[in-house]
Structures are given as C-alpha cells and as structure tokens.
JSON list of C-alpha atoms in Angstrom, two decimals:
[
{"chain": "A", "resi": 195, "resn": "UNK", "atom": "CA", "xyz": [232.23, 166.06, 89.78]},
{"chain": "A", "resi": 196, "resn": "UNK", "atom": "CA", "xyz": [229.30, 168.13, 91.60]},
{"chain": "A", "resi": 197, "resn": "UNK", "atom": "CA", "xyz": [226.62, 166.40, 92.36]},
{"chain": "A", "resi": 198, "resn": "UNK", "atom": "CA", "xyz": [223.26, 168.12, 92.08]},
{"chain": "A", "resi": 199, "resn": "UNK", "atom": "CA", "xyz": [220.68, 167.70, 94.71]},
{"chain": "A", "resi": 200, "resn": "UNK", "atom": "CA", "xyz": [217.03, 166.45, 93.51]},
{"chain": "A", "resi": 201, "resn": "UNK", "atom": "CA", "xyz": [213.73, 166.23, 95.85]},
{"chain": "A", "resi": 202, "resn": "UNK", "atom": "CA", "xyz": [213.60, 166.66, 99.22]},
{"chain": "A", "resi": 203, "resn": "UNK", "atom": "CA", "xyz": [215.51, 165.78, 102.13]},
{"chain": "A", "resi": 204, "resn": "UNK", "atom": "CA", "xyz": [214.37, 164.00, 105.05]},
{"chain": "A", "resi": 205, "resn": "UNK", "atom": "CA", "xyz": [215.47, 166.20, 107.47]},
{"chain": "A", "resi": 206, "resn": "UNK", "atom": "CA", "xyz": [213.14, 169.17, 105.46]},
{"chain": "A", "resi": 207, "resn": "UNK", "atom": "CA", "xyz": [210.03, 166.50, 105.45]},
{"chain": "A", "resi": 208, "resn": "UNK", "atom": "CA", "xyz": [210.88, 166.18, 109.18]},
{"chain": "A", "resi": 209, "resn": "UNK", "atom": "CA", "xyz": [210.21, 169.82, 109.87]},
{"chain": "A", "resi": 210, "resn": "UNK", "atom": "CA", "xyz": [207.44, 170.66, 107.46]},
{"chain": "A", "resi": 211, "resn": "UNK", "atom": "CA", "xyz": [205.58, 167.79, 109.06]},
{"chain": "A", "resi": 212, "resn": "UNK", "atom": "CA", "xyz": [206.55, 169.55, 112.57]},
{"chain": "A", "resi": 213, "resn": "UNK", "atom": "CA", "xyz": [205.36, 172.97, 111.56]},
{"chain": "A", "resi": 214, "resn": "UNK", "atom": "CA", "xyz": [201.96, 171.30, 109.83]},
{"chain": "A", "resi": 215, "resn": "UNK", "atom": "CA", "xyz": [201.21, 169.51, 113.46]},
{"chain": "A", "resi": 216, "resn": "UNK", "atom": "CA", "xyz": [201.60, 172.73, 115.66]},
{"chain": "A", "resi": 217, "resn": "UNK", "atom": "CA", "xyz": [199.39, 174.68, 113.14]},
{"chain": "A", "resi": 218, "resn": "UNK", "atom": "CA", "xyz": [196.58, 171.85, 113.25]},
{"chain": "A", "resi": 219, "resn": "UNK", "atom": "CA", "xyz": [197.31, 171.50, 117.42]},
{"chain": "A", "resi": 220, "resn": "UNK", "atom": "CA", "xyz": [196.65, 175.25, 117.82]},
{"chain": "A", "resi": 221, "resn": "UNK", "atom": "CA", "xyz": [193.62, 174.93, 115.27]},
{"chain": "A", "resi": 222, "resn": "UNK", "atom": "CA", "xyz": [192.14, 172.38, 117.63]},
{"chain": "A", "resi": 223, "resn": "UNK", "atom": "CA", "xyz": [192.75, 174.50, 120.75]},
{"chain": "A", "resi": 224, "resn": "UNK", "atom": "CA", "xyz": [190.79, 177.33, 119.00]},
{"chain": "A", "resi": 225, "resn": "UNK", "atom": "CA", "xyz": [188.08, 175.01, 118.49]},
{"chain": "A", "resi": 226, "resn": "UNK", "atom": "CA", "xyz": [187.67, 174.27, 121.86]},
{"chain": "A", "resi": 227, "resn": "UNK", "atom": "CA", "xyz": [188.38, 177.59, 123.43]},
{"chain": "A", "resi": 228, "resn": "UNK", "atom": "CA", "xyz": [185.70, 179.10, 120.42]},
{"chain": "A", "resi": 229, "resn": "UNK", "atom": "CA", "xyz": [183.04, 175.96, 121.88]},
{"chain": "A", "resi": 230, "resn": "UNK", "atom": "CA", "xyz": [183.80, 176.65, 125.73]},
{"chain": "A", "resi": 231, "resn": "UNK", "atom": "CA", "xyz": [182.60, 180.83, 124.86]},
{"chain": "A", "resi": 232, "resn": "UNK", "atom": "CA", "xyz": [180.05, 179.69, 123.00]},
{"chain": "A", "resi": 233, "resn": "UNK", "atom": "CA", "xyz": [178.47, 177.85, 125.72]},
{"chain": "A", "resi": 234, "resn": "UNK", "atom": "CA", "xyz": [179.04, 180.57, 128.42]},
{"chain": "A", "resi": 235, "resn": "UNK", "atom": "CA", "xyz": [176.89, 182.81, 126.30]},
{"chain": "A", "resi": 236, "resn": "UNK", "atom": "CA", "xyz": [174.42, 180.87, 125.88]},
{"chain": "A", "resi": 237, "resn": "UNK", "atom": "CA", "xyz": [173.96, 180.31, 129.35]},
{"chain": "A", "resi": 238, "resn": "UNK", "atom": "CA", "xyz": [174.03, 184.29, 129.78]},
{"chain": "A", "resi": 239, "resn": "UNK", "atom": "CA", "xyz": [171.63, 184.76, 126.95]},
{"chain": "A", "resi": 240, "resn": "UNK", "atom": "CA", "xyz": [169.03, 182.03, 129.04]},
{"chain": "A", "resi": 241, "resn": "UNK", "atom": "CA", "xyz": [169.48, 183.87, 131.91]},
{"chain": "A", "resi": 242, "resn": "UNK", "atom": "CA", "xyz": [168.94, 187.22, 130.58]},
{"chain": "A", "resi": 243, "resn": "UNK", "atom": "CA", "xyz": [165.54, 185.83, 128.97]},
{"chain": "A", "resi": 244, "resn": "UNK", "atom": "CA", "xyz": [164.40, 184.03, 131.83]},
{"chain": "A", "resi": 245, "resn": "UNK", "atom": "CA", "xyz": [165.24, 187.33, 133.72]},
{"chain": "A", "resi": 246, "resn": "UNK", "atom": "CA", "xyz": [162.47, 188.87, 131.30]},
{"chain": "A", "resi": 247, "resn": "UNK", "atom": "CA", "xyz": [160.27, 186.38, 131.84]},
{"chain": "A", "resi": 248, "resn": "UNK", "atom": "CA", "xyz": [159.73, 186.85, 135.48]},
{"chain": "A", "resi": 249, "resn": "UNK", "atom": "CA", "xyz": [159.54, 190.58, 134.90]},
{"chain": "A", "resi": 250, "resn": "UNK", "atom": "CA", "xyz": [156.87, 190.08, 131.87]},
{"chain": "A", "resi": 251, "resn": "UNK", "atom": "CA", "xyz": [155.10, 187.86, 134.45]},
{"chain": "A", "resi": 252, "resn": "UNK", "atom": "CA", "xyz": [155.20, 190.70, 137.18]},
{"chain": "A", "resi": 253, "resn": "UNK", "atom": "CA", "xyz": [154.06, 193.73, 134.69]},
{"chain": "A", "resi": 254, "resn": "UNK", "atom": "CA", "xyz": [151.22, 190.89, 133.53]},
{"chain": "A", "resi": 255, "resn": "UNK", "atom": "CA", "xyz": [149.46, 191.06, 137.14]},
{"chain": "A", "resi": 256, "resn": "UNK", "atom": "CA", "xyz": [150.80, 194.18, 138.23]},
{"chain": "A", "resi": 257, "resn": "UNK", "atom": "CA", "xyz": [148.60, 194.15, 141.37]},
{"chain": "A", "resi": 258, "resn": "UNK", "atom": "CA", "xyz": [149.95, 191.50, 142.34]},
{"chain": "A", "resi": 259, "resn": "UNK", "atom": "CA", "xyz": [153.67, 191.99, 142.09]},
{"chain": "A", "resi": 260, "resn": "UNK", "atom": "CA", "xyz": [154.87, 192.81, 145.36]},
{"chain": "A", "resi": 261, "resn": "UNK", "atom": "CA", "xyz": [153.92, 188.89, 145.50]},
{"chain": "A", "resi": 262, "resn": "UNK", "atom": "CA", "xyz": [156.43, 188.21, 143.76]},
{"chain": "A", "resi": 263, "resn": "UNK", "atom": "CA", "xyz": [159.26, 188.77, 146.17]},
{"chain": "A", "resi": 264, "resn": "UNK", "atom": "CA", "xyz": [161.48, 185.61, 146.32]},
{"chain": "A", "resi": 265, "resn": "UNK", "atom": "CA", "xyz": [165.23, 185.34, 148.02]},
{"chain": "A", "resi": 266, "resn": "UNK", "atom": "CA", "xyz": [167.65, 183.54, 145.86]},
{"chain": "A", "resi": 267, "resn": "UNK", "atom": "CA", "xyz": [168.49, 181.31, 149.01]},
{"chain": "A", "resi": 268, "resn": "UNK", "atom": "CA", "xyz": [164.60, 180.53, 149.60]},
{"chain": "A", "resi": 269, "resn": "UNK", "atom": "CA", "xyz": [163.34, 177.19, 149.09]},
{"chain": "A", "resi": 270, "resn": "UNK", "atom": "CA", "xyz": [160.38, 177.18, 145.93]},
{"chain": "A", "resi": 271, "resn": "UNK", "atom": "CA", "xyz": [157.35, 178.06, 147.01]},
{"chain": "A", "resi": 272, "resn": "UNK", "atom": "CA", "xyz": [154.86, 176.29, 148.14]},
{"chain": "A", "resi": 273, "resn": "UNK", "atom": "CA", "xyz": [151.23, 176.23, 145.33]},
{"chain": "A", "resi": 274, "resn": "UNK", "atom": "CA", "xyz": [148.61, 177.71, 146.12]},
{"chain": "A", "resi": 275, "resn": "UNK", "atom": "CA", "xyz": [145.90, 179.47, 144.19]},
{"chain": "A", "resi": 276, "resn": "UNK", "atom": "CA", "xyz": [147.57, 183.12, 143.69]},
{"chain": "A", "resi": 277, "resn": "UNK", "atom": "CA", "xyz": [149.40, 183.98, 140.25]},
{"chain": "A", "resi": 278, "resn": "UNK", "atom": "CA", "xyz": [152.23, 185.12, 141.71]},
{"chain": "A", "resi": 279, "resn": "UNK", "atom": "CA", "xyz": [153.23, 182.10, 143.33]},
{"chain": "A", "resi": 280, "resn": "UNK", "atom": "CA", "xyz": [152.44, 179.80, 140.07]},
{"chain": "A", "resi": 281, "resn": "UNK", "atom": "CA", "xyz": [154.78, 182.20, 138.23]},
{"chain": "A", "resi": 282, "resn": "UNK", "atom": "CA", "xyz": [157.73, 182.17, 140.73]},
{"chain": "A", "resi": 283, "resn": "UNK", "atom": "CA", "xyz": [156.75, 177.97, 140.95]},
{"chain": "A", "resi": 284, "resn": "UNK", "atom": "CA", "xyz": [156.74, 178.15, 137.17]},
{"chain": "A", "resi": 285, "resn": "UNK", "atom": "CA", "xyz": [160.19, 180.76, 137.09]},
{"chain": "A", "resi": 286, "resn": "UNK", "atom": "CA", "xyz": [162.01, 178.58, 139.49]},
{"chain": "A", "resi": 287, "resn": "UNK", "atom": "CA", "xyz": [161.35, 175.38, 137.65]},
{"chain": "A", "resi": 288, "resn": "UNK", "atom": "CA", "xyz": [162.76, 176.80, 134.04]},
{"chain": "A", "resi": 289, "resn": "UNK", "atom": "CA", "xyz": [166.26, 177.86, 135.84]},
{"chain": "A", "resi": 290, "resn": "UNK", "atom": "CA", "xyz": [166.65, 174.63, 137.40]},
{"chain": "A", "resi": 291, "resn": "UNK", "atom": "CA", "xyz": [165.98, 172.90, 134.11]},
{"chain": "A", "resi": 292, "resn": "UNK", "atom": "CA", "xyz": [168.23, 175.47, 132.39]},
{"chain": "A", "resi": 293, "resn": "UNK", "atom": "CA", "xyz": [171.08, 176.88, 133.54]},
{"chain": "A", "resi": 294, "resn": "UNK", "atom": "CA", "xyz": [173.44, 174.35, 135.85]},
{"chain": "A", "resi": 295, "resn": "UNK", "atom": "CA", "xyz": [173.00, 174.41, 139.70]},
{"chain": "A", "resi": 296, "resn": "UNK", "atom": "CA", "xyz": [170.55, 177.44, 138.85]},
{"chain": "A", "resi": 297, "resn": "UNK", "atom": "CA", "xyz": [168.46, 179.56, 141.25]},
{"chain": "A", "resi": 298, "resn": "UNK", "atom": "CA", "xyz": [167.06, 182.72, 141.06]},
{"chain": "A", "resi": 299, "resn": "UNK", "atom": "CA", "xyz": [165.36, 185.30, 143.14]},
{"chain": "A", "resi": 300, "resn": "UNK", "atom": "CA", "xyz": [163.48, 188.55, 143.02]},
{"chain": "A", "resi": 301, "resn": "UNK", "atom": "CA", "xyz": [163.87, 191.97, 145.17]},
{"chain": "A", "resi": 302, "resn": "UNK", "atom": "CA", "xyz": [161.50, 194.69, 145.11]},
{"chain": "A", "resi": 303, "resn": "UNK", "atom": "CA", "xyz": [162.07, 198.06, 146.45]},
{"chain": "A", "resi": 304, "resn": "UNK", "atom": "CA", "xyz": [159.85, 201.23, 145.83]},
{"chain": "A", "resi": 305, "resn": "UNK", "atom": "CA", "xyz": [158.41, 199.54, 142.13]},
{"chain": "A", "resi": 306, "resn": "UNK", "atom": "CA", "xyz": [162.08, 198.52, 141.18]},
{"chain": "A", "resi": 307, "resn": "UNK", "atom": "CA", "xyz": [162.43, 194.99, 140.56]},
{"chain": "A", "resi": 308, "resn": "UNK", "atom": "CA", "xyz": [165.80, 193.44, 140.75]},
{"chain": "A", "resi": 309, "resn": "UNK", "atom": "CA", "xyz": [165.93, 190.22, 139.63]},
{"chain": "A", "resi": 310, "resn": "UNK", "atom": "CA", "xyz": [169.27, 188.04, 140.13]},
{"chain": "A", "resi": 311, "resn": "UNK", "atom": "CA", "xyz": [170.07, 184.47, 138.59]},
{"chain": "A", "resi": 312, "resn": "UNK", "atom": "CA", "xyz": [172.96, 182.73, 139.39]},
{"chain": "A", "resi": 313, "resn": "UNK", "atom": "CA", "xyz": [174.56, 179.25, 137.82]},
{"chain": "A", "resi": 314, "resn": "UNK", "atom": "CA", "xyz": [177.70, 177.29, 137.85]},
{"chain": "A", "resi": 315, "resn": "UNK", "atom": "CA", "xyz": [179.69, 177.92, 134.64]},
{"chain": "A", "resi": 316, "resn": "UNK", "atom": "CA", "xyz": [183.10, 175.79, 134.37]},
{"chain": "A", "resi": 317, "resn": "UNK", "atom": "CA", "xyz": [183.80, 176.52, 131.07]},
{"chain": "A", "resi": 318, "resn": "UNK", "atom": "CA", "xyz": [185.82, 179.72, 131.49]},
{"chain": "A", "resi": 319, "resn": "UNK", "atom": "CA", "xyz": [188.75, 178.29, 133.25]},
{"chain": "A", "resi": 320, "resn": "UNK", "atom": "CA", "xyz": [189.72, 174.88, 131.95]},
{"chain": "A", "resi": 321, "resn": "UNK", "atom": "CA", "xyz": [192.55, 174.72, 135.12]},
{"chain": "A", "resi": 322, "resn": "UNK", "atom": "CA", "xyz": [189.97, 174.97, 137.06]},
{"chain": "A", "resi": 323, "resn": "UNK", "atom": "CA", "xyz": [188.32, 171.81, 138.59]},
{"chain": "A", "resi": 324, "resn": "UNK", "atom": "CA", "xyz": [185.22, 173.86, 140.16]},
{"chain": "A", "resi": 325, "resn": "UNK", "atom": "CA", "xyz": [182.61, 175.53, 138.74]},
{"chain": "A", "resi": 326, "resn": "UNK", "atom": "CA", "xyz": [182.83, 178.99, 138.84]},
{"chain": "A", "resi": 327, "resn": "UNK", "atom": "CA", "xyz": [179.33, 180.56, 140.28]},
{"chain": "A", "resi": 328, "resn": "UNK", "atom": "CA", "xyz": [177.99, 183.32, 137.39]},
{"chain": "A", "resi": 329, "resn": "UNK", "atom": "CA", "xyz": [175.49, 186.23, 138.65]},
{"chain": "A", "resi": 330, "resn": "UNK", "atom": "CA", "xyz": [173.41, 187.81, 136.16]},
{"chain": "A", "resi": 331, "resn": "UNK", "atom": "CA", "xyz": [171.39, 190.90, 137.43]},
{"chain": "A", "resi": 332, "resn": "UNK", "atom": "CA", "xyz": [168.42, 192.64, 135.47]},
{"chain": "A", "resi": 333, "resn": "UNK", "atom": "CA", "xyz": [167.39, 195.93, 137.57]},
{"chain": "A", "resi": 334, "resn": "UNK", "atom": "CA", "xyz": [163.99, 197.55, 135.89]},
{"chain": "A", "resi": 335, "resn": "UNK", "atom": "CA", "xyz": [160.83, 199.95, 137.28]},
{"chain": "A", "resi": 336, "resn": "UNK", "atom": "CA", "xyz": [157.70, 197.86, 136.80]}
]
C-alpha cells in the first residue's frame, strides 16, 4: 500500500526558515549600508552650505574680503573689531560644531575665492578603524 505524503517535512521547514534568515540578514545590511550614505551626504551637503556661507559673508563686505584670507592649518583668529574677522570667528565656529574634526580655510587669488573644508568621515569604510579625512572645495569669482 502507497502511502501518500501530507504537510510538510521538516527538512523543507529547515530550509525555508534558512532562505527567510539570509533574505532578512541582507535586508538589515542594506539598512545600514543605506544609513552609513545617508550620513556622508549630509555631512557633504553642510559643508557645501557652510562653503556658501563664508562666500555670502565675503560678497556682503566686499571691501573687505581680501580680509578674509584664512589657512586651513591656522589657528581661529583672534576678535577684534573688523567684519571679516567676526565672520571667519563666526565660519570657524559652525564647522567645528558641524562636521567631525572640521576646519576650514579660505584662499584668494586675483578675486577668486577658494574655499576648502575638510572633516573626518568613517562611515564609508566599515573595515576601516580610522576616519577617513573628506575635502570639499567650492572655487567662485567674488
């Protein structure tokens, strides 16, 4: 007499619950890669804006931009009672309090302003125990 198989087996139960766990493990990792670029742009989109900023600040007192000259190495300026030097104060203060290990600097050369921020950004390379150093660069004529 045949017998006739009814249900499921375990061994099929076994390997849909496999299949189901890999699918919902490579969701996750999707998740977190989707997060990590998420977060790296957002970091490039503050930098691009603060990037403006500075140059908004420099077209704002145009007599005084040559002021506004600041190596990304240098130390933050000192206050004293010129614009300029409140808005690189002012500039300096916003990268530091947004972008990770940020700094920032200014170069002018024959009314072309070239303004370069740089920040640590760790979340591109997860094998990666250091931070990798991002440069953003905004070139304009003021």
């Amino acid at each position: 007499m045949r017998s006739v198989q009814k249900g499921f087996s375990l061994i099929e139960v076994m390997i849909a619950v496999l299949v189901l766990s890999g699918a919902m493990m490579a969701m996750a990792y999707l998740q977190v890669l989707g997060l990590r670029n998420a977060n790296s742009a957002y970091m490039r989109s503050q930098a691009t804006m603060l990037a403006y900023d500075i140059v908004d600040r420099m077209r704002a007192n145009r007599a005084g931009a040559p002021n506004y000259a600041l190596l990304i190495s240098a130390a933050t300026p000192v206050a004293d009672t010129t614009v300029a030097t409140a808005d690189k104060i002012d500039w300096r203060n916003s990268i530091a309090d947004t972008l990770p290990n940020g700094a920032g600097g200014v170069e002018i050369n024959a009314g072309v302003a070239a303004v370069t921020i740089t920040w640590y950004d760790n979340s591109q390379d997860a094998t990666n125990a250091q931070p990798q150093t991002q440069t953003y660069t905004y070139s304009t004529r003021l």
